[in-house]
Amino acid sequence: MKAIPRPGVLLLVVLFLFSHPLKPTSSATIEAQALLKWRNSLQSSSSLTSWSLTHLRKLCNWTGITCNKDRTVSEINLSDSNLNGTLQQFSFTSFPNLTHFNLNNNHLSGPIPPAIDNLKKLTFLDLSNNVFDNLIPLEIGMLAELQYLSLLNNFLNGTVPHQISNLQKVWYLDLGSNFLETPNWSRFLGMGSLTYLSFSLNELTLGFPGFIPKCRNLTYLDLSQNLFTDLIPESVFTNLGKLEYLDLTHNSFSGPLSLNFTKLSRLRELRLGINKFTGPIPENIGLVSALQIIELHNNSFEGKLPSSIGQLGNLQRIDLRTNSLNSSIPFELGFCSNLTYLALALNSFNGDLPSSLSNLKSIPSSLSDMKSLGSIDFSYNVLSGPIPAGSIFQKAPAEAFLRNSGLCGNAEGLSHCNAASTNGKSKKINSKLVIGIIVPVVSISFLTAVAVCLILRRPSKQQGEETESANDMLDQRLTPPNGELAEGVVFVITLALECTHPKPEARPAMRFVAQELSARTQAMGSLTPRDSLQDRPKPLPVPFARLPTSRKLALML
């Protein structure tokens, strides 16, 4: 006779069979209830209408919710959801499997709860663009699996907790646009996985953070708009060879830019504007061939703009406004064929605008920080001469050339070039003129004088055979000229040397050269051989109009 199971035993069996399937359902219920409790605490949550008790079994289909294969919540992505409230009622302990938590761009306020350290599996945390305040909780440093952390653009204050450097798997760290203050950087560990780091727009002071050169995989570094001082450590240039973006704008960094700067061979953007840098721009800047943007404005850089800059074929933007650069603009700058923005205002650049700049591209003014100036700005320098041809110059407004009194041309607002205002261009022309015209003219004149001298040295037909025999026995080399002939030769040589003077303003005018050569040559033409000067009266100078045609041509040359 078989034993009949008691009702109590059957009940236990049923409960055992169904206990395992009910476990995930219970976890999902806990998570759903936790989410509903938090939603009800928010002042604004109109985007979360799918979150309700009537849809508990559809938790994984709720707005912003993603589940894993066990149907527990793995991601909460509520960015741009117009949420208004706090995290005080958010139950972090209810989400043990959460890996992504994204609340970017909402209106959430209050502190970040220390209980956030219960999210042990969290790899992605983005609380940026909210109004969170108070301190960064030290407990964030306990999220050992975290790889991405952004607290950008909040109202967080106090010192940066050194515990953040415990996050050795973080590759992206952005604490920018807050009110954070300087910690003891020596307590920070190097973060070997870090590739992106931003502390921009905070209240950080003192020197360069010492832990940063230990982050050797950095490709992006932004410390702009703080109160940093002192020099940039050499280790920044020697250790961070993978760096592609460096922004130190609007601080008080000082000293010269290290020659080791060229070791940042992958650097694409160099932004050092509004600091206290001094000294020259490194002569070998052209070796950093990846450079696309150079911003060194509002510093005290001095000396010249290196010609090696012409090697930067990828360069798109260069801003050197408000420095103490005092050289000519290198011709090689025009080799930067991709350059679309050039600002050299408020320096002491001198000389002509290189004609090579005519090859630069012009861009819509919307891409320029100074919309009224378009893509170029040469104002407040000591430039001179006519501006080159090319649309980038001809279409530029007058403000682009303001306070360069020596510039002239057809661009808007500039005076037209005339004989008095083309000094800059004439300097170049003069050098060609000396080589191509004046030197040959003077040389011909000099040779003419020598020829005259040789002709006058020829013995006269009236001289007797005795004189010819005596001359055959004497040294037949040309005797040194003296008297007026010597003075003429010296004058011609002196004039030739004056025409090659390195300073154009010291060279004689062409009209003066022509007049003087004509007068001196006519004077030398009236001279007789040295041995008969005592016997012959000096003839009157022959008027220019009565000279033979060949002689006239020689003088006109």
Coordinates of C-alpha atoms in Angstrom, one line a residue:
M1 CA 0.0 0.0 0.0
K2 CA 1.5 3.3 -1.2
A3 CA 1.9 6.1 1.2
I4 CA -0.1 9.2 0.2
P5 CA 1.9 12.3 0.4
R6 CA 0.7 14.7 3.0
P7 CA -0.5 18.1 1.7
G8 CA 2.2 19.9 3.6
V9 CA 4.9 17.9 1.8
L10 CA 3.4 18.6 -1.6
L11 CA 3.3 22.3 -0.8
L12 CA 7.0 22.2 0.0
V13 CA 7.8 20.5 -3.3
V14 CA 5.9 23.1 -5.2
L15 CA 7.6 25.9 -3.4
F16 CA 11.0 24.3 -4.1
L17 CA 10.3 23.9 -7.8
F18 CA 9.2 27.5 -8.2
S19 CA 11.6 29.2 -5.9
H20 CA 14.5 29.4 -8.4
P21 CA 12.4 30.9 -11.3
L22 CA 11.0 33.5 -8.9
K23 CA 14.4 34.8 -7.8
P24 CA 15.1 37.0 -10.9
T25 CA 11.6 38.2 -10.8
S26 CA 12.1 39.2 -7.2
S27 CA 15.3 41.1 -8.2
A28 CA 13.6 42.8 -11.0
T29 CA 10.8 43.9 -8.7
I30 CA 13.3 45.4 -6.2
E31 CA 15.0 47.3 -9.0
A32 CA 11.7 48.5 -10.4
Q33 CA 10.4 49.7 -7.0
A34 CA 13.8 51.5 -6.4
L35 CA 13.5 53.3 -9.8
L36 CA 9.9 54.3 -9.1
K37 CA 10.8 55.6 -5.7
W38 CA 13.5 57.8 -7.2
R39 CA 11.2 59.0 -10.0
N40 CA 8.6 60.0 -7.5
S41 CA 11.2 62.2 -5.7
L42 CA 12.0 64.2 -8.8
Q43 CA 10.4 67.5 -9.4
S44 CA 10.3 66.9 -13.1
S45 CA 10.3 63.5 -14.8
S46 CA 7.9 63.8 -17.8
S47 CA 10.1 61.7 -19.9
L48 CA 9.7 58.7 -17.6
T49 CA 6.0 57.9 -18.3
S50 CA 6.8 54.3 -19.1
W51 CA 8.0 53.8 -15.5
S52 CA 4.9 52.5 -13.7
L53 CA 3.6 49.7 -11.4
T54 CA 1.5 48.4 -14.2
H55 CA 4.6 47.6 -16.3
L56 CA 6.7 45.9 -13.7
R57 CA 7.2 42.8 -15.8
K58 CA 8.4 45.1 -18.7
L59 CA 11.2 46.8 -16.7
C60 CA 13.7 46.1 -19.4
N61 CA 11.6 48.1 -21.8
W62 CA 11.4 51.2 -19.6
T63 CA 12.8 54.4 -21.0
G64 CA 16.6 54.5 -20.5
I65 CA 16.8 51.0 -19.0
T66 CA 18.9 48.2 -20.4
C67 CA 19.0 44.7 -18.8
N68 CA 21.6 41.9 -19.0
K69 CA 20.9 38.3 -19.9
D70 CA 19.6 37.7 -16.3
R71 CA 17.1 40.5 -16.9
T72 CA 18.5 42.7 -14.2
V73 CA 19.4 46.3 -14.9
S74 CA 22.8 46.8 -16.4
E75 CA 22.5 50.3 -17.8
I76 CA 20.7 53.5 -16.9
N77 CA 20.9 56.1 -19.6
L78 CA 18.8 59.2 -18.9
S79 CA 20.9 61.8 -20.6
D80 CA 19.0 64.8 -22.0
S81 CA 15.8 63.8 -20.1
N82 CA 15.0 67.1 -18.5
L83 CA 15.2 65.6 -15.0
N84 CA 15.0 68.0 -12.1
G85 CA 15.8 66.8 -8.6
T86 CA 18.5 65.0 -6.6
L87 CA 20.1 61.6 -6.1
Q88 CA 19.2 61.5 -2.4
Q89 CA 16.4 59.0 -3.0
F90 CA 18.3 56.8 -5.5
S91 CA 19.0 53.4 -4.0
F92 CA 22.5 52.5 -5.2
T93 CA 22.4 49.2 -3.3
S94 CA 19.5 48.0 -5.4
F95 CA 21.6 47.8 -8.6
P96 CA 24.5 45.4 -8.0
N97 CA 24.9 44.7 -11.7
L98 CA 24.9 48.3 -13.0
T99 CA 27.8 49.0 -15.4
H100 CA 26.6 52.2 -17.1
F101 CA 25.1 55.2 -15.3
N102 CA 24.6 58.3 -17.5
L103 CA 22.7 61.4 -16.3
N104 CA 24.4 63.9 -18.5
N105 CA 22.7 67.2 -19.3
N106 CA 19.8 67.4 -16.8
H107 CA 19.0 69.7 -13.9
L108 CA 20.0 67.4 -11.1
S109 CA 21.4 69.1 -8.0
G110 CA 22.6 68.5 -4.4
P111 CA 25.6 66.4 -3.5
I112 CA 26.8 63.2 -5.1
P113 CA 25.9 60.6 -2.4
P114 CA 28.8 58.6 -0.9
A115 CA 26.7 55.5 -1.4
I116 CA 27.7 55.5 -5.0
D117 CA 30.5 53.2 -4.0
N118 CA 28.0 50.3 -4.0
L119 CA 28.0 50.2 -7.7
K120 CA 30.9 47.8 -7.7
K121 CA 30.6 46.8 -11.4
L122 CA 30.3 50.3 -12.7
T123 CA 32.5 51.1 -15.7
F124 CA 30.9 54.2 -17.0
L125 CA 29.8 57.2 -14.9
D126 CA 28.7 60.5 -16.5
L127 CA 27.1 63.1 -14.2
S128 CA 28.2 66.1 -16.4
N129 CA 26.2 69.2 -17.2
N130 CA 24.1 69.3 -14.1
V131 CA 24.1 71.4 -11.0
F132 CA 25.6 68.9 -8.5
D133 CA 27.4 70.8 -5.7
N134 CA 29.5 70.1 -2.6
L135 CA 32.5 67.9 -2.6
I136 CA 33.5 65.0 -4.8
P137 CA 32.9 62.0 -2.6
L138 CA 36.1 60.1 -1.7
E139 CA 34.1 56.9 -2.2
I140 CA 34.3 57.3 -6.0
G141 CA 37.9 56.2 -5.7
M142 CA 36.5 52.7 -4.7
L143 CA 34.9 52.1 -8.0
A144 CA 37.7 49.8 -9.1
E145 CA 36.2 48.8 -12.5
L146 CA 35.5 52.4 -13.6
Q147 CA 36.9 53.4 -17.0
Y148 CA 35.0 56.6 -17.8
L149 CA 34.3 59.4 -15.3
S150 CA 32.9 62.8 -16.2
L151 CA 31.8 65.3 -13.6
L152 CA 32.1 68.2 -16.1
N153 CA 30.2 71.5 -15.7
N154 CA 28.7 71.3 -12.2
F155 CA 29.2 73.3 -9.0
L156 CA 31.5 70.9 -7.3
N157 CA 34.0 72.5 -4.9
G158 CA 36.7 71.7 -2.4
T159 CA 40.0 70.0 -3.3
V160 CA 40.3 67.2 -5.8
P161 CA 40.4 64.0 -3.8
H162 CA 43.6 62.0 -4.4
Q163 CA 41.5 58.8 -4.1
I164 CA 40.5 59.4 -7.8
S165 CA 44.0 58.4 -8.8
N166 CA 43.2 54.9 -7.4
L167 CA 41.0 54.4 -10.5
Q168 CA 43.7 52.7 -12.5
K169 CA 41.4 51.5 -15.2
V170 CA 40.1 55.0 -16.0
W171 CA 41.1 56.2 -19.5
Y172 CA 38.7 59.2 -19.6
L173 CA 38.7 61.7 -16.6
D174 CA 37.0 65.1 -16.9
L175 CA 36.5 67.3 -13.9
G176 CA 36.4 70.6 -15.8
S177 CA 34.1 73.6 -15.3
N178 CA 33.7 73.3 -11.5
F179 CA 35.1 75.2 -8.5
L180 CA 37.7 72.7 -7.5
E181 CA 40.8 73.7 -5.5
T182 CA 44.4 72.6 -5.4
P183 CA 45.1 69.3 -3.6
N184 CA 48.4 67.8 -2.6
W185 CA 49.4 66.6 -6.0
S186 CA 52.2 64.5 -4.5
R187 CA 49.6 62.1 -3.1
F188 CA 48.3 61.3 -6.6
L189 CA 49.3 58.1 -8.3
G190 CA 50.3 57.9 -11.9
M191 CA 47.3 56.6 -13.9
G192 CA 48.7 54.3 -16.6
S193 CA 45.4 53.8 -18.5
L194 CA 44.6 57.5 -18.7
T195 CA 44.5 59.0 -22.2
Y196 CA 42.1 62.0 -21.7
L197 CA 42.5 64.4 -18.7
S198 CA 40.7 67.7 -18.2
F199 CA 40.8 70.0 -15.2
S200 CA 39.9 73.1 -17.2
L201 CA 38.0 76.1 -15.7
N202 CA 38.5 75.5 -12.0
E203 CA 40.4 77.3 -9.3
L204 CA 43.6 75.3 -9.3
T205 CA 46.8 77.1 -8.3
L206 CA 50.5 76.6 -7.8
G207 CA 52.7 74.6 -10.2
F208 CA 52.0 72.0 -12.8
P209 CA 50.4 68.8 -11.2
G210 CA 53.3 66.5 -10.6
F211 CA 51.4 63.2 -11.3
I212 CA 50.6 64.1 -14.9
P213 CA 54.0 63.3 -16.4
K214 CA 53.5 59.8 -14.9
C215 CA 50.5 59.3 -17.1
R216 CA 52.5 58.3 -20.1
N217 CA 49.6 57.3 -22.3
L218 CA 48.0 60.7 -22.3
T219 CA 46.9 61.9 -25.7
Y220 CA 44.6 64.8 -24.5
L221 CA 45.5 67.3 -21.7
D222 CA 43.5 70.4 -20.8
L223 CA 44.5 72.5 -17.8
S224 CA 43.1 75.8 -19.3
Q225 CA 41.5 78.6 -17.4
N226 CA 43.0 78.0 -14.0
L227 CA 45.5 79.8 -11.9
F228 CA 48.6 77.6 -12.5
T229 CA 52.0 79.3 -12.3
D230 CA 55.7 78.5 -12.8
L231 CA 57.5 76.6 -15.5
I232 CA 56.3 73.6 -17.4
P233 CA 58.4 70.6 -16.2
E234 CA 60.7 69.1 -18.7
S235 CA 59.1 65.7 -18.0
V236 CA 56.0 66.9 -19.7
F237 CA 57.9 67.0 -23.0
T238 CA 60.1 63.9 -22.4
N239 CA 57.4 61.6 -20.9
L240 CA 54.3 62.4 -22.8
G241 CA 55.3 61.5 -26.3
K242 CA 51.8 60.3 -27.2
L243 CA 50.3 63.7 -26.5
E244 CA 48.1 65.1 -29.4
Y245 CA 46.3 67.9 -27.7
L246 CA 47.8 70.3 -25.1
D247 CA 45.8 73.3 -23.8
L248 CA 47.3 75.5 -21.1
T249 CA 45.4 78.6 -22.1
H250 CA 44.6 81.4 -19.6
N251 CA 47.0 80.6 -16.7
S252 CA 50.2 82.1 -15.4
F253 CA 52.7 79.6 -16.7
S254 CA 56.1 81.3 -17.3
G255 CA 59.5 80.9 -18.7
P256 CA 60.7 79.9 -22.2
L257 CA 59.2 77.1 -24.2
S258 CA 61.5 74.1 -23.9
L259 CA 63.6 72.9 -26.8
N260 CA 62.3 69.5 -25.9
F261 CA 59.0 70.6 -27.2
T262 CA 59.8 68.9 -30.4
K263 CA 59.7 65.5 -28.7
L264 CA 55.9 65.9 -28.7
S265 CA 56.0 64.6 -32.2
R266 CA 52.3 63.6 -32.4
L267 CA 51.1 67.0 -31.2
R268 CA 48.3 68.4 -33.4
E269 CA 47.0 71.3 -31.2
L270 CA 49.2 73.6 -29.1
R271 CA 47.3 76.1 -27.1
L272 CA 49.4 78.3 -24.8
G273 CA 47.6 81.6 -25.1
I274 CA 47.2 84.1 -22.3
N275 CA 50.1 83.1 -20.1
K276 CA 53.5 84.6 -19.2
F277 CA 55.8 82.7 -21.5
T278 CA 59.0 84.5 -22.6
G279 CA 61.9 83.9 -24.9
P280 CA 61.9 82.8 -28.6
I281 CA 59.6 80.4 -30.4
P282 CA 61.7 77.2 -30.7
E283 CA 63.7 77.4 -34.0
N284 CA 62.9 73.7 -34.7
I285 CA 59.2 74.0 -34.3
G286 CA 58.9 72.7 -37.9
L287 CA 59.9 69.2 -36.7
V288 CA 56.5 68.7 -35.0
S289 CA 55.0 68.0 -38.4
A290 CA 51.6 66.9 -37.1
L291 CA 50.8 70.4 -35.8
Q292 CA 47.5 71.8 -37.1
I293 CA 46.8 74.6 -34.5
I294 CA 49.4 76.9 -32.8
E295 CA 48.0 79.5 -30.4
L296 CA 50.6 81.5 -28.5
H297 CA 48.8 84.8 -28.3
N298 CA 49.0 87.2 -25.3
N299 CA 52.4 86.2 -24.0
S300 CA 55.9 87.7 -24.2
F301 CA 57.5 85.6 -26.9
E302 CA 60.2 87.6 -28.6
G303 CA 62.6 87.4 -31.5
K304 CA 61.7 85.9 -34.8
L305 CA 59.1 83.6 -36.2
P306 CA 61.2 80.7 -37.3
S307 CA 61.4 79.9 -41.0
S308 CA 61.0 76.2 -40.2
I309 CA 57.3 76.9 -39.7
G310 CA 57.1 76.5 -43.5
Q311 CA 57.6 72.7 -42.9
L312 CA 54.2 72.4 -41.2
G313 CA 52.1 71.3 -44.1
N314 CA 49.2 70.4 -41.9
L315 CA 49.0 73.8 -40.2
Q316 CA 45.5 75.3 -40.3
R317 CA 45.6 78.0 -37.7
I318 CA 48.3 80.2 -36.1
D319 CA 47.6 82.9 -33.6
L320 CA 50.6 85.0 -32.4
R321 CA 48.8 88.2 -31.4
T322 CA 50.1 90.4 -28.6
N323 CA 53.7 89.2 -28.2
S324 CA 57.0 90.9 -28.7
L325 CA 58.0 89.2 -32.0
N326 CA 60.2 91.7 -34.0
S327 CA 61.4 90.0 -37.1
S328 CA 60.2 90.0 -40.7
I329 CA 57.5 87.5 -41.6
P330 CA 59.3 84.5 -43.1
F331 CA 58.6 83.8 -46.8
E332 CA 58.3 80.1 -45.9
L333 CA 55.0 80.8 -44.0
G334 CA 53.4 80.8 -47.4
F335 CA 54.3 77.2 -47.8
C336 CA 51.7 76.2 -45.2
S337 CA 49.2 75.5 -47.9
N338 CA 46.4 74.4 -45.5
L339 CA 46.6 77.6 -43.4
T340 CA 43.2 79.2 -43.1
Y341 CA 43.7 81.6 -40.1
L342 CA 46.6 83.8 -39.5
A343 CA 46.7 86.4 -36.7
L344 CA 50.0 88.3 -36.2
A345 CA 48.6 91.6 -34.7
L346 CA 50.1 93.6 -31.9
N347 CA 53.8 92.6 -32.4
S348 CA 56.7 94.4 -34.1
F349 CA 56.8 92.5 -37.3
N350 CA 58.6 94.5 -39.9
G351 CA 59.5 94.6 -43.6
D352 CA 57.2 93.5 -46.4
L353 CA 54.3 91.1 -46.5
P354 CA 55.8 88.1 -48.3
S355 CA 54.2 87.5 -51.7
S356 CA 54.1 83.8 -50.8
L357 CA 51.1 84.6 -48.5
S358 CA 49.0 85.1 -51.6
N359 CA 48.8 81.4 -51.9
L360 CA 46.9 81.0 -48.6
K361 CA 43.3 80.0 -48.7
S362 CA 40.5 82.3 -47.6
I363 CA 37.8 81.0 -45.4
P364 CA 34.3 82.1 -44.3
S365 CA 34.5 84.6 -41.5
S366 CA 32.3 82.3 -39.4
L367 CA 35.3 80.1 -38.8
S368 CA 37.2 83.1 -37.3
D369 CA 37.3 84.2 -33.7
M370 CA 37.5 87.8 -35.0
K371 CA 34.6 87.9 -37.4
S372 CA 35.3 91.5 -38.5
L373 CA 38.8 90.5 -39.7
G374 CA 38.1 87.3 -41.5
S375 CA 41.0 85.0 -41.7
I376 CA 44.0 87.4 -41.4
D377 CA 45.2 90.1 -39.0
F378 CA 48.4 92.0 -39.4
S379 CA 47.3 95.1 -37.5
Y380 CA 49.6 97.1 -35.1
N381 CA 53.0 96.1 -36.5
V382 CA 55.6 98.1 -38.4
L383 CA 55.1 96.5 -41.8
S384 CA 55.7 98.4 -45.0
G385 CA 55.4 98.3 -48.7
P386 CA 52.5 97.2 -51.0
I387 CA 50.4 94.3 -49.9
P388 CA 50.7 91.2 -52.2
A389 CA 48.1 90.3 -54.8
G390 CA 45.6 87.5 -53.8
S391 CA 42.0 87.4 -52.6
I392 CA 43.0 86.8 -49.0
F393 CA 44.5 90.3 -49.0
Q394 CA 42.2 92.1 -51.4
K395 CA 39.0 91.0 -49.6
A396 CA 40.3 91.7 -46.1
P397 CA 38.9 94.7 -44.3
A398 CA 41.0 97.7 -43.3
E399 CA 41.2 96.5 -39.7
A400 CA 43.4 93.7 -40.8
F401 CA 46.2 96.2 -41.7
L402 CA 45.5 98.9 -39.1
R403 CA 48.4 100.9 -37.7
N404 CA 51.0 99.8 -40.3
S405 CA 51.6 103.2 -41.7
G406 CA 54.0 101.9 -44.4
L407 CA 51.5 99.5 -46.0
C408 CA 49.7 100.5 -49.2
G409 CA 47.7 98.8 -51.9
N410 CA 44.3 98.2 -53.3
A411 CA 42.8 96.5 -50.2
E412 CA 39.9 98.3 -48.5
G413 CA 41.0 101.2 -46.4
L414 CA 44.6 101.4 -47.6
S415 CA 46.2 104.2 -49.6
H416 CA 47.2 103.5 -53.1
C417 CA 50.9 102.9 -53.6
N418 CA 53.0 105.7 -55.1
A419 CA 56.7 106.5 -55.6
A420 CA 57.0 107.5 -52.0
S421 CA 55.1 104.6 -50.5
T422 CA 56.7 101.8 -52.3
N423 CA 59.9 101.9 -50.3
G424 CA 59.3 98.4 -49.1
K425 CA 59.0 97.0 -52.5
S426 CA 61.8 99.1 -53.9
K427 CA 64.2 97.5 -51.4
K428 CA 63.8 94.2 -53.2
I429 CA 63.8 95.9 -56.6
N430 CA 67.0 97.8 -55.7
S431 CA 68.9 94.6 -54.9
K432 CA 67.9 93.2 -58.3
L433 CA 68.7 96.6 -59.9
V434 CA 72.2 96.7 -58.5
I435 CA 72.9 93.2 -59.8
G436 CA 71.1 93.4 -63.1
I437 CA 71.6 97.0 -64.2
I438 CA 73.7 99.3 -62.1
V439 CA 76.7 96.9 -61.7
P440 CA 76.9 96.2 -65.4
V441 CA 76.5 99.9 -66.2
V442 CA 79.3 100.9 -63.8
S443 CA 81.4 98.0 -65.0
I444 CA 81.1 99.1 -68.6
S445 CA 81.8 102.7 -67.6
F446 CA 84.9 101.5 -65.7
L447 CA 86.1 99.5 -68.7
T448 CA 85.4 102.5 -70.9
A449 CA 87.7 104.6 -68.7
V450 CA 90.4 102.0 -68.9
A451 CA 90.0 101.7 -72.6
V452 CA 90.3 105.5 -72.9
C453 CA 93.4 105.3 -70.9
L454 CA 94.9 102.6 -73.1
I455 CA 94.1 104.5 -76.2
L456 CA 95.7 107.6 -74.8
R457 CA 98.8 105.6 -73.9
R458 CA 99.2 104.6 -77.6
P459 CA 102.3 106.4 -79.0
S460 CA 101.6 109.3 -81.5
K461 CA 102.5 109.0 -85.1
Q462 CA 104.6 112.1 -84.8
Q463 CA 107.0 110.4 -82.3
G464 CA 110.2 109.3 -83.8
E465 CA 111.6 105.9 -84.3
E466 CA 113.9 106.5 -81.4
T467 CA 111.0 106.9 -79.1
E468 CA 109.4 103.7 -80.4
S469 CA 112.7 101.8 -79.9
A470 CA 112.9 103.1 -76.4
N471 CA 109.3 102.1 -75.6
D472 CA 110.1 98.6 -76.9
M473 CA 112.8 98.3 -74.3
L474 CA 110.7 99.7 -71.5
D475 CA 108.1 97.8 -69.4
Q476 CA 105.0 97.8 -71.6
R477 CA 102.5 97.3 -68.6
L478 CA 100.0 100.1 -68.2
T479 CA 101.3 102.7 -65.8
P480 CA 99.1 103.8 -63.0
P481 CA 96.9 106.7 -63.9
N482 CA 97.3 110.0 -62.0
G483 CA 95.8 113.5 -62.1
E484 CA 92.3 113.8 -63.4
L485 CA 92.3 110.4 -64.9
A486 CA 93.1 108.8 -61.6
E487 CA 90.4 110.8 -59.9
G488 CA 87.9 109.6 -62.5
V489 CA 88.8 106.0 -62.0
V490 CA 88.6 106.3 -58.2
F491 CA 85.2 108.0 -58.6
V492 CA 83.8 105.2 -60.8
I493 CA 85.0 102.5 -58.4
T494 CA 83.6 104.5 -55.5
L495 CA 80.3 104.9 -57.2
A496 CA 80.1 101.2 -58.0
L497 CA 80.7 100.4 -54.3
E498 CA 78.0 102.9 -53.2
C499 CA 75.5 101.3 -55.5
T500 CA 76.0 98.0 -53.6
H501 CA 75.5 99.5 -50.2
P502 CA 73.5 97.1 -47.9
K503 CA 71.1 99.9 -46.9
P504 CA 68.9 100.9 -49.8
E505 CA 68.5 104.4 -48.5
A506 CA 72.3 104.9 -48.7
R507 CA 72.5 104.0 -52.4
P508 CA 72.7 106.8 -55.0
A509 CA 69.7 107.5 -57.3
M510 CA 69.8 106.3 -60.8
R511 CA 69.5 109.8 -62.2
F512 CA 72.6 110.9 -60.1
V513 CA 74.6 107.8 -61.4
A514 CA 73.7 108.6 -65.0
Q515 CA 74.6 112.3 -64.7
E516 CA 77.8 111.8 -62.9
L517 CA 79.0 109.0 -65.2
S518 CA 78.2 111.2 -68.2
A519 CA 80.1 114.2 -66.8
R520 CA 83.1 112.2 -65.7
T521 CA 83.4 110.2 -68.9
Q522 CA 83.2 113.4 -71.0
A523 CA 85.9 114.9 -68.8
M524 CA 88.2 111.8 -69.2
G525 CA 87.6 111.9 -73.0
S526 CA 89.3 115.3 -73.1
L527 CA 92.5 114.0 -71.5
T528 CA 95.7 113.6 -73.6
P529 CA 98.5 111.1 -73.1
R530 CA 100.5 111.6 -70.0
D531 CA 103.8 112.3 -71.8
S532 CA 102.3 115.1 -74.0
L533 CA 100.2 117.0 -71.5
Q534 CA 102.9 119.5 -71.0
D535 CA 103.1 120.3 -74.7
R536 CA 99.4 120.4 -75.6
P537 CA 96.8 122.9 -74.4
K538 CA 93.8 121.4 -72.7
P539 CA 90.9 121.2 -75.3
L540 CA 87.5 122.3 -74.3
P541 CA 85.0 119.5 -73.3
V542 CA 83.1 118.2 -76.3
P543 CA 79.4 118.9 -75.9
F544 CA 77.3 115.7 -75.5
A545 CA 75.2 116.5 -78.6
R546 CA 78.4 116.4 -80.8
L547 CA 79.7 113.1 -79.6
P548 CA 79.7 110.1 -81.9
T549 CA 76.7 107.8 -81.7
S550 CA 78.9 105.0 -80.2
R551 CA 80.1 107.3 -77.5
K552 CA 76.6 108.5 -76.7
L553 CA 75.5 104.9 -76.3
A554 CA 78.3 104.1 -74.0
L555 CA 77.4 107.1 -71.8
M556 CA 73.7 106.2 -71.9
L557 CA 74.5 102.7 -70.7

